[in-house]
PDB file of C-alpha atoms in Angstrom:
ATOM      1  CA  MET T1187       0.004  -0.008  -0.011  1.00  0.00           C
ATOM      2  CA  ASN T1188       1.216   3.402  -0.909  1.00  0.00           C
ATOM      3  CA  ARG T1189       1.452   6.051   1.844  1.00  0.00           C
ATOM      4  CA  CYS T1190      -0.539   8.520  -0.220  1.00  0.00           C
ATOM      5  CA  THR T1191      -3.467   6.186  -0.722  1.00  0.00           C
ATOM      6  CA  ALA T1192      -3.598   4.793   2.816  1.00  0.00           C
ATOM      7  CA  PRO T1193      -6.949   5.344   4.531  1.00  0.00           C
ATOM      8  CA  ARG T1194      -7.003   8.298   6.860  1.00  0.00           C
ATOM      9  CA  ARG T1195      -7.468   7.660  10.577  1.00  0.00           C
ATOM     10  CA  GLY T1196      -8.538  10.125  13.266  1.00  0.00           C
ATOM     11  CA  PHE T1197      -9.792  13.680  12.970  1.00  0.00           C
ATOM     12  CA  THR T1198      -8.184  16.783  11.640  1.00  0.00           C
ATOM     13  CA  ILE T1199      -7.576  19.840  13.786  1.00  0.00           C
ATOM     14  CA  ILE T1200     -10.305  21.737  11.909  1.00  0.00           C
ATOM     15  CA  GLU T1201     -12.880  19.020  12.680  1.00  0.00           C
ATOM     16  CA  LEU T1202     -11.920  19.046  16.351  1.00  0.00           C
ATOM     17  CA  LEU T1203     -12.122  22.835  16.543  1.00  0.00           C
ATOM     18  CA  ALA T1204     -15.548  22.831  14.918  1.00  0.00           C
ATOM     19  CA  VAL T1205     -16.839  20.353  17.558  1.00  0.00           C
ATOM     20  CA  VAL T1206     -15.356  22.457  20.376  1.00  0.00           C
ATOM     21  CA  VAL T1207     -16.993  25.624  19.030  1.00  0.00           C
ATOM     22  CA  ILE T1208     -20.369  23.899  18.722  1.00  0.00           C
ATOM     23  CA  LEU T1209     -20.122  22.560  22.299  1.00  0.00           C
ATOM     24  CA  ALA T1210     -19.166  26.014  23.596  1.00  0.00           C
ATOM     25  CA  VAL T1211     -22.187  27.606  21.940  1.00  0.00           C
ATOM     26  CA  LEU T1212     -24.520  24.967  23.352  1.00  0.00           C
ATOM     27  CA  ALA T1213     -23.016  25.335  26.837  1.00  0.00           C
ATOM     28  CA  THR T1214     -23.479  29.111  26.716  1.00  0.00           C
ATOM     29  CA  LEU T1215     -27.125  28.727  25.753  1.00  0.00           C
ATOM     30  CA  ALA T1216     -27.709  26.172  28.546  1.00  0.00           C
ATOM     31  CA  ILE T1217     -26.058  28.347  31.193  1.00  0.00           C
ATOM     32  CA  SER T1218     -28.084  31.429  30.251  1.00  0.00           C
ATOM     33  CA  LYS T1219     -31.332  29.451  30.349  1.00  0.00           C
ATOM     34  CA  PHE T1220     -30.410  28.018  33.741  1.00  0.00           C
ATOM     35  CA  GLY T1221     -29.602  31.468  35.140  1.00  0.00           C
ATOM     36  CA  ASP T1222     -32.891  32.874  33.922  1.00  0.00           C
ATOM     37  CA  SER T1223     -34.890  30.027  35.502  1.00  0.00           C
ATOM     38  CA  LYS T1224     -33.164  30.609  38.836  1.00  0.00           C
ATOM     39  CA  ARG T1225     -34.092  34.298  38.661  1.00  0.00           C
ATOM     40  CA  ARG T1226     -37.731  33.456  37.919  1.00  0.00           C
ATOM     41  CA  ALA T1227     -37.771  31.017  40.854  1.00  0.00           C
ATOM     42  CA  TYR T1228     -36.466  33.694  43.229  1.00  0.00           C
ATOM     43  CA  ILE T1229     -39.131  36.146  42.030  1.00  0.00           C
ATOM     44  CA  ALA T1230     -41.846  33.464  42.412  1.00  0.00           C
ATOM     45  CA  ALA T1231     -40.708  32.852  46.006  1.00  0.00           C
ATOM     46  CA  MET T1232     -40.855  36.598  46.738  1.00  0.00           C
ATOM     47  CA  LYS T1233     -44.364  36.895  45.277  1.00  0.00           C
ATOM     48  CA  SER T1234     -45.584  33.835  47.167  1.00  0.00           C
ATOM     49  CA  ASP T1235     -44.248  35.180  50.450  1.00  0.00           C
ATOM     50  CA  LEU T1236     -45.943  38.524  49.820  1.00  0.00           C
ATOM     51  CA  HIS T1237     -49.265  36.771  49.126  1.00  0.00           C
ATOM     52  CA  ASN T1238     -48.951  34.924  52.413  1.00  0.00           C
ATOM     53  CA  LEU T1239     -48.138  38.143  54.232  1.00  0.00           C
ATOM     54  CA  ALA T1240     -51.154  39.868  52.615  1.00  0.00           C
ATOM     55  CA  LEU T1241     -53.380  37.009  53.791  1.00  0.00           C
ATOM     56  CA  ILE T1242     -52.010  37.363  57.333  1.00  0.00           C
ATOM     57  CA  ALA T1243     -52.616  41.122  57.283  1.00  0.00           C
ATOM     58  CA  GLU T1244     -56.192  40.846  55.995  1.00  0.00           C
ATOM     59  CA  THR T1245     -56.989  38.060  58.492  1.00  0.00           C
ATOM     60  CA  ARG T1246     -55.607  40.180  61.339  1.00  0.00           C
ATOM     61  CA  PHE T1247     -57.620  43.181  60.155  1.00  0.00           C
ATOM     62  CA  SER T1248     -60.865  41.193  60.121  1.00  0.00           C
ATOM     63  CA  SER T1249     -60.352  40.191  63.755  1.00  0.00           C
ATOM     64  CA  GLU T1250     -58.734  43.362  65.206  1.00  0.00           C
ATOM     65  CA  ASN T1251     -59.764  46.142  62.822  1.00  0.00           C
ATOM     66  CA  SER T1252     -56.139  47.272  62.450  1.00  0.00           C
ATOM     67  CA  TYR T1253     -53.047  46.508  60.427  1.00  0.00           C
ATOM     68  CA  ALA T1254     -50.697  47.898  63.064  1.00  0.00           C
ATOM     69  CA  ASN T1255     -48.230  45.733  64.980  1.00  0.00           C
ATOM     70  CA  ILE T1256     -48.117  42.869  62.497  1.00  0.00           C
ATOM     71  CA  THR T1257     -44.808  41.077  62.453  1.00  0.00           C
ATOM     72  CA  PRO T1258     -43.991  39.570  59.067  1.00  0.00           C
ATOM     73  CA  PRO T1259     -43.238  35.849  59.073  1.00  0.00           C
ATOM     74  CA  GLN T1260     -39.875  34.545  57.971  1.00  0.00           C
ATOM     75  CA  GLY T1261     -39.700  34.421  54.211  1.00  0.00           C
ATOM     76  CA  SER T1262     -38.528  31.568  52.041  1.00  0.00           C
ATOM     77  CA  ALA T1263     -34.795  30.874  51.802  1.00  0.00           C
ATOM     78  CA  GLY T1264     -33.072  34.129  50.922  1.00  0.00           C
ATOM     79  CA  VAL T1265     -36.258  36.242  51.003  1.00  0.00           C
ATOM     80  CA  ILE T1266     -36.467  39.173  53.359  1.00  0.00           C
ATOM     81  CA  LEU T1267     -39.953  40.567  54.112  1.00  0.00           C
ATOM     82  CA  THR T1268     -40.748  44.031  55.470  1.00  0.00           C
ATOM     83  CA  PHE T1269     -44.191  45.157  56.570  1.00  0.00           C
ATOM     84  CA  ASN T1270     -45.476  48.645  57.435  1.00  0.00           C
ATOM     85  CA  GLY T1271     -48.985  48.654  58.861  1.00  0.00           C
ATOM     86  CA  THR T1272     -51.199  51.444  60.153  1.00  0.00           C
ATOM     87  CA  GLN T1273     -54.723  51.487  61.440  1.00  0.00           C
ATOM     88  CA  ASN T1274     -56.211  51.577  57.930  1.00  0.00           C
ATOM     89  CA  GLY T1275     -53.641  50.278  55.490  1.00  0.00           C
ATOM     90  CA  TRP T1276     -50.349  48.509  54.894  1.00  0.00           C
ATOM     91  CA  THR T1277     -47.469  48.064  52.497  1.00  0.00           C
ATOM     92  CA  ALA T1278     -45.108  45.109  52.250  1.00  0.00           C
ATOM     93  CA  THR T1279     -41.917  44.515  50.276  1.00  0.00           C
ATOM     94  CA  ALA T1280     -39.830  41.468  49.595  1.00  0.00           C
ATOM     95  CA  THR T1281     -36.184  41.302  48.535  1.00  0.00           C
ATOM     96  CA  HIS T1282     -33.942  38.336  47.812  1.00  0.00           C
ATOM     97  CA  ASN T1283     -30.267  37.986  48.649  1.00  0.00           C
ATOM     98  CA  ALA T1284     -29.476  36.675  45.162  1.00  0.00           C
ATOM     99  CA  LEU T1285     -31.207  39.603  43.380  1.00  0.00           C
ATOM    100  CA  PRO T1286     -29.600  42.879  44.495  1.00  0.00           C
ATOM    101  CA  ASN T1287     -31.416  46.077  43.556  1.00  0.00           C
ATOM    102  CA  PHE T1288     -34.635  44.124  42.838  1.00  0.00           C
ATOM    103  CA  SER T1289     -37.757  44.027  44.998  1.00  0.00           C
ATOM    104  CA  CYS T1290     -41.436  43.192  44.918  1.00  0.00           C
ATOM    105  CA  ALA T1291     -44.104  45.218  46.691  1.00  0.00           C
ATOM    106  CA  ILE T1292     -47.794  44.900  47.536  1.00  0.00           C
ATOM    107  CA  SER T1293     -50.163  47.118  49.481  1.00  0.00           C
ATOM    108  CA  SER T1294     -53.594  47.040  51.072  1.00  0.00           C
ATOM    109  CA  GLY T1295     -55.382  48.534  48.090  1.00  0.00           C
ATOM    110  CA  GLY T1296     -55.966  45.216  46.376  1.00  0.00           C
ATOM    111  CA  GLY T1297     -56.288  42.934  49.350  1.00  0.00           C
ATOM    112  CA  ALA T1298     -54.840  39.446  49.588  1.00  0.00           C
ATOM    113  CA  ASN T1299     -55.534  38.647  45.923  1.00  0.00           C
ATOM    114  CA  ALA T1300     -53.526  41.597  44.493  1.00  0.00           C
ATOM    115  CA  GLU T1301     -50.528  40.858  42.294  1.00  0.00           C
ATOM    116  CA  PRO T1302     -47.222  42.108  43.712  1.00  0.00           C
ATOM    117  CA  LEU T1303     -45.345  44.582  41.537  1.00  0.00           C
ATOM    118  CA  CYS T1304     -41.691  43.716  40.968  1.00  0.00           C
ATOM    119  CA  GLN T1305     -38.893  45.959  39.735  1.00  0.00           C
TER     120      GLN T1305
END
């Protein structure tokens, strides 16, 4: 057999580089999707904790006719809840340790079924 006509074995450098580039692009897409799903999960936890806090506030108001002196429950993992209640109204905010400069808020205007506003 002649060296020039021998069957080729293995991959060329160009083929290997093409595979590496394709894998890098797929990994980048997967990582960005994963990061976005974590962010959505943190926001969902904040909204859920605010709904629970709104339910507590409205329940307390129905029994005591006041929103004052309500202590917010502990939030989900990483969620920090704050509550400001007066005789006739309240506001509550939620923040998450993993989302700096981002918060969700809800107030007494819509009751326990209101949708928290996040920004």
